[in-house]
Tab-separated table of C-alpha atoms in Angstrom:
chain	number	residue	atom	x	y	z
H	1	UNK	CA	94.113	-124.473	62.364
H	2	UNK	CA	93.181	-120.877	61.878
H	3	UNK	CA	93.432	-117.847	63.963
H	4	UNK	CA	89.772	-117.491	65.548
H	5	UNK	CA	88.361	-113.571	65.060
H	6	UNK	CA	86.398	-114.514	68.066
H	7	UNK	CA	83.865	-112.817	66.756
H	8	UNK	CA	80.758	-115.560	65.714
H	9	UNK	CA	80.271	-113.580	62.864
H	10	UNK	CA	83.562	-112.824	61.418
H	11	UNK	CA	84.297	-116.849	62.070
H	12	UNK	CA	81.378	-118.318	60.635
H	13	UNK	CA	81.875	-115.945	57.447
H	14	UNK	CA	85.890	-117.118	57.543
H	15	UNK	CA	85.255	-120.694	58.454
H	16	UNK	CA	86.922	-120.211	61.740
H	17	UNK	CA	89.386	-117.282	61.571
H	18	UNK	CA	92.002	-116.272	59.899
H	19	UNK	CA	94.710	-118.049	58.302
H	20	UNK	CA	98.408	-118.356	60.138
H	21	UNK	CA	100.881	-116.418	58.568
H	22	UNK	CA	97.838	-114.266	56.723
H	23	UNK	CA	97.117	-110.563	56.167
H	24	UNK	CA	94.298	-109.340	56.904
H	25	UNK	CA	93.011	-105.177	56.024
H	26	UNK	CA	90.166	-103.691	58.233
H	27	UNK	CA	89.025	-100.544	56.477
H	28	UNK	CA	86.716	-98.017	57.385
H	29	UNK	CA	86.172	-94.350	57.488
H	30	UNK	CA	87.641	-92.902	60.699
H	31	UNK	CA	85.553	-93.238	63.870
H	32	UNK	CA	83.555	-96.235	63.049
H	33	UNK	CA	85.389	-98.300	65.494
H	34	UNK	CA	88.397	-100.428	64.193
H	35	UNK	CA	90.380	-100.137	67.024
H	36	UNK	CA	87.566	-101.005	68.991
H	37	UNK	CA	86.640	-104.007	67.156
H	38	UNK	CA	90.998	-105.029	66.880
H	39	UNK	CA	90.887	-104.436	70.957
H	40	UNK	CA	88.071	-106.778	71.417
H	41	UNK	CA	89.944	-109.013	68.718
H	42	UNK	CA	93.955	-108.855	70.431
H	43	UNK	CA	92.163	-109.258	74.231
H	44	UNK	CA	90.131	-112.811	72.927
H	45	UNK	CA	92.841	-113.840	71.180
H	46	UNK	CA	95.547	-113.364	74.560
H	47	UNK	CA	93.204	-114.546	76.574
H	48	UNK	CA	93.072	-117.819	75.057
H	49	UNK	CA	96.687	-117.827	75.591
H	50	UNK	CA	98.498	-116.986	72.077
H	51	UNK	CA	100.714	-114.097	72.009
H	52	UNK	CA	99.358	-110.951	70.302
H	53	UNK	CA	101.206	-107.503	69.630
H	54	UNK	CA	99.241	-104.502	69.315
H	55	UNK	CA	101.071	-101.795	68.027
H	56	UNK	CA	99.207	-98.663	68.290
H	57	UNK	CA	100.731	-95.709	66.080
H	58	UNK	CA	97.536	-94.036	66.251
H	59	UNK	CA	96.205	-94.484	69.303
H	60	UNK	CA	97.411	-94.140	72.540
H	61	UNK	CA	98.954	-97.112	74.445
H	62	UNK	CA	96.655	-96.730	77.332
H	63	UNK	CA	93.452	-96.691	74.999
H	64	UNK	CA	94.272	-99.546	73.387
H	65	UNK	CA	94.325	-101.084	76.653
H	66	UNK	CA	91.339	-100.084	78.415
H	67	UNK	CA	89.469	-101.042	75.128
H	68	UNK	CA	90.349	-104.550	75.318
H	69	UNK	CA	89.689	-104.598	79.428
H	70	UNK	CA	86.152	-103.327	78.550
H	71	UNK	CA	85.134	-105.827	75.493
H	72	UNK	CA	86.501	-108.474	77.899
H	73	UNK	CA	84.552	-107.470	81.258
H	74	UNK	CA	81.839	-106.496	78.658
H	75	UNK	CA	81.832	-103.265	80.101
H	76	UNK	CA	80.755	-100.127	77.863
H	77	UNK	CA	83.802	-98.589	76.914
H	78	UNK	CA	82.068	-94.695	76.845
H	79	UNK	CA	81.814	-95.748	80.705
H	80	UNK	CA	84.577	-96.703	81.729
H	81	UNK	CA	86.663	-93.783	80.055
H	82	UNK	CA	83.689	-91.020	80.895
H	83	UNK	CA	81.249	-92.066	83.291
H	84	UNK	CA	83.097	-93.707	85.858
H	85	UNK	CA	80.619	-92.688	88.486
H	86	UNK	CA	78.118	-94.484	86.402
H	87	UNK	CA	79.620	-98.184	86.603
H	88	UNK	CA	77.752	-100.361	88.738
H	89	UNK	CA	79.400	-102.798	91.439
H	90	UNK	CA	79.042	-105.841	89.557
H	91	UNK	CA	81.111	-103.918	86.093
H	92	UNK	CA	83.854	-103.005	88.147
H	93	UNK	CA	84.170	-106.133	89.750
H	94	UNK	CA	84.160	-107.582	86.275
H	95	UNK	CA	86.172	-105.225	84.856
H	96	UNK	CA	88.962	-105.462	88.102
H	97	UNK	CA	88.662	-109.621	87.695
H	98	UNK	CA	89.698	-108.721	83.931
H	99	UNK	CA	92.384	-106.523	84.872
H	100	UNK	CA	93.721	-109.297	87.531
H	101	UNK	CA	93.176	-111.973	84.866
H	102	UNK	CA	94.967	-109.824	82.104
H	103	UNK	CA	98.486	-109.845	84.125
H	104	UNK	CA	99.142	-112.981	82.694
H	105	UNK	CA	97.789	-112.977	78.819
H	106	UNK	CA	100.215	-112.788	76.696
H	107	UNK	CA	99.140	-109.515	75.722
H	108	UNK	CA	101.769	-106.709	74.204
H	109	UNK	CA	101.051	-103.616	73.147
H	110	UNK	CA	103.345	-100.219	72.277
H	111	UNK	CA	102.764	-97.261	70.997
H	112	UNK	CA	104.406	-94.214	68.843
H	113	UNK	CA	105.714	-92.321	72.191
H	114	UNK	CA	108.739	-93.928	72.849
H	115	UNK	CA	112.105	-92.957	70.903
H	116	UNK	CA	111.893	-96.291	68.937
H	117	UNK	CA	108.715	-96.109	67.388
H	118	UNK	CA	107.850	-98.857	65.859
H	119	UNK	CA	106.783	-97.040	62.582
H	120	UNK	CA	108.312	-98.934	59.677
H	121	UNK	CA	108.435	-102.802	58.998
H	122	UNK	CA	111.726	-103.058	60.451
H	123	UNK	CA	110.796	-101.798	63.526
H	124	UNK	CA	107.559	-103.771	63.712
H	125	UNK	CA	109.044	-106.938	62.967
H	126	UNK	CA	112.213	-105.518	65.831
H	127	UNK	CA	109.067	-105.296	68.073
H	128	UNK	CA	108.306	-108.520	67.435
H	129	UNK	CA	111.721	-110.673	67.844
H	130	UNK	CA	111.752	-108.748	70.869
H	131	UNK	CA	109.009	-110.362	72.669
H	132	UNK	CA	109.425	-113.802	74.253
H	133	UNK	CA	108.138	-115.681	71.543
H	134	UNK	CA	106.854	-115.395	67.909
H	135	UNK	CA	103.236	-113.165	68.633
H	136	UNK	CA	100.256	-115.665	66.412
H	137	UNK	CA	98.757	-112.194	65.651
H	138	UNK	CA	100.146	-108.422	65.333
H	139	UNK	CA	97.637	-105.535	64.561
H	140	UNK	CA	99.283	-102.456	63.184
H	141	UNK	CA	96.668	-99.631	63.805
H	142	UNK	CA	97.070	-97.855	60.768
H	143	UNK	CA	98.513	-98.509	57.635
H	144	UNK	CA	99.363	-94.906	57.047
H	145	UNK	CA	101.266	-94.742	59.889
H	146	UNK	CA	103.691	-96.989	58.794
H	147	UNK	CA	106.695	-95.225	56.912
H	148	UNK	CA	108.132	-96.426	53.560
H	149	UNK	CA	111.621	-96.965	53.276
H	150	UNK	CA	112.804	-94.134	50.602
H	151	UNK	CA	111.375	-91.659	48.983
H	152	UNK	CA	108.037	-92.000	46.518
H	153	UNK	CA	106.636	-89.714	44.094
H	154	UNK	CA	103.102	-90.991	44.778
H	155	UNK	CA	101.986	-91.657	48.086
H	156	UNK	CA	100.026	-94.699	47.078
H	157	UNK	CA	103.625	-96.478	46.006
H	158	UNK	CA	104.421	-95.998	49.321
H	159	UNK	CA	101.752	-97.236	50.746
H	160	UNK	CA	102.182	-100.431	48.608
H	161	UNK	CA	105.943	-101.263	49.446
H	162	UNK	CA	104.456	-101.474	53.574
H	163	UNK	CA	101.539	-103.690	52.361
H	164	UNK	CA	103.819	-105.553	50.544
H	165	UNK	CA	106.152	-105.491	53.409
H	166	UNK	CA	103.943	-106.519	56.248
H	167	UNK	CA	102.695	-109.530	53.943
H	168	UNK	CA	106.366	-110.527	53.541
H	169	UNK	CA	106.426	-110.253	57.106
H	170	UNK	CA	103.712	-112.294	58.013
H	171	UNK	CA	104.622	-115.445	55.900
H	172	UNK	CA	108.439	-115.318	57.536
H	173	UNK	CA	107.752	-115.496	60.693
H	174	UNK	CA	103.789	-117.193	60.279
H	175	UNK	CA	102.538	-114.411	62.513
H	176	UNK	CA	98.943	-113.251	61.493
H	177	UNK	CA	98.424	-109.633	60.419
H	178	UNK	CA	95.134	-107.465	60.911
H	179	UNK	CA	95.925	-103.860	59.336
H	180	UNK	CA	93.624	-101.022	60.036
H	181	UNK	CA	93.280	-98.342	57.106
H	182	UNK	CA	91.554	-95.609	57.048
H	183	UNK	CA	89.480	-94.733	53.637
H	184	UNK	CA	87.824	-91.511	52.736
H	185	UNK	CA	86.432	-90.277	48.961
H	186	UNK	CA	89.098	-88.667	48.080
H	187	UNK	CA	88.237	-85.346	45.724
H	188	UNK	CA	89.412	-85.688	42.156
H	189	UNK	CA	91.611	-83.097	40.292
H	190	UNK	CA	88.166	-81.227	39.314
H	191	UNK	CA	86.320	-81.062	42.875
H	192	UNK	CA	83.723	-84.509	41.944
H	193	UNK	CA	84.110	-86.765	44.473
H	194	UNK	CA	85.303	-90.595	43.725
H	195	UNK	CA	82.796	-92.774	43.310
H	196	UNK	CA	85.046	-95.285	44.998
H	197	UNK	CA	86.004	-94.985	49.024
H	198	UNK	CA	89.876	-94.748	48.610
H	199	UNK	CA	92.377	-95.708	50.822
C-alpha cells in the first residue's frame, strides 16, 4: 500500500499517501515551513516503525530533530527552541516520553557538516545503503542543495539531471522521495517580475 503523509489532509487528497518508490516535490517560498511540515512527516512515518532518512543540507541536524520531537509531543516548536521557561509540566513530560520513545524509531537523519556530505545523488543513495535496511522514505531538504555531476551552462539543467537522478533513485531501490524546493519570482532580463513562482 502507499506511504501514509500522516497528515488527514494530504492522505485523503492522495488516497492514502504516497506511492512506494515515488517522488514527491514540496515547494514553497522560503520560511513557510517545509521542513517543519517534512519533520512532522519523517517523525509519523518512524514512529510507525518504517525507516526514514532525513538528510538535512539546509538545516541543521539538530533542528531537524527537535522539529520532529515537537510535532510528535505536539509541543510548539517556537517553545521549545525559545521559550523554554514557558513549557508547562505536562509538554515536557510529553515531549521527554517522545524523546524516550524516539530511541528506538527507525529514525536517521545527517546533515551537510560532516566531511562526507551527502550533497549529490551518489552520496544520498551512499547514505542510504549505509543504514541497516532500505529507508521506505528519504527527504532531501533542498533540491538546490544537491550538486550536479559536471558542469552546466544553465543552472536549471542542473537542477534537472538531480531531479532526474533522485527519481531514478527512488524506483531502484523503491524508497519514497519528498524533495523540498525553494521557489521565488525570479526577475526577468528587463527588471518585470515572472508571472510564474520559479524554482
Amino acid at each position: 500500500g502507499p506511504l501514509p503523509f500522516h497528515v488527514p489532509t494530504l492522505d485523503r487528497l492522495s488516497d492514502g499517501g504516497m506511492k512506494r518508490g515515488g517522488a514527491y516535490f514540496l515547494a514553497a517560498r522560503p520560511g513557510i515551513g517545509k521542513t517543519t511540515l517534512a519533520c512532522q512527516i519523517a517523525g509519523a512515518v518512524a514512529e510507525q516503525n518504517e525507516r526514514a532518512l532525513y538528510v538535512a543540507l539546509e538545516p541543521a541536524k539538530g533542528d531537524v530533530v527537535r522539529s520532529m520531537l515537537a510535532s510528535r509531543a505536539g509541543v510548539s516548536l517556537l517553545k521549545l527552541t525559545r521559550q523554554q521557561l514557558a513549557l508547562s509540566q505536562d509538554e515536557m513530560n510529553r515531549l521527554a516520553n517522545v524523546s524516550n520513545a524516539s530511541a528506538a524509531w527507525p529514525l536517521h537523519a545527517i546533515d551537510a557538516s560532516g566531511r562526507d556530505a551527502p550533497d549529490t545523488v551518489a552520496g544520498i543513495e551512499a547514505a542510504m545503503h549505509a543504514l541497516p535496511s532500505m529507508p521506505a522514505l528519504v527527504i532531501v531538504d533542498h533540491l538546490l542543495k544537491v550538486s550536479p555531476v559536471g558542469h552546466h551552462d544553465k543552472p536549471h539543467n542542473g537542477t534537472a539531471q538531480v531531479v532526474a537522478g533522485l527519481v531514478a533513485l527512488g524506483k531502484r531501490t523503491g524508497a519514497t522521495f519528498l524533495v523540498l524546493a525553494h521557489i521565488g519570482r525570479g526577475v526577468s532580463t528587463n527588471g518585470n517580475l515572472f508571472r510564474r513562482p520559479r524554482v
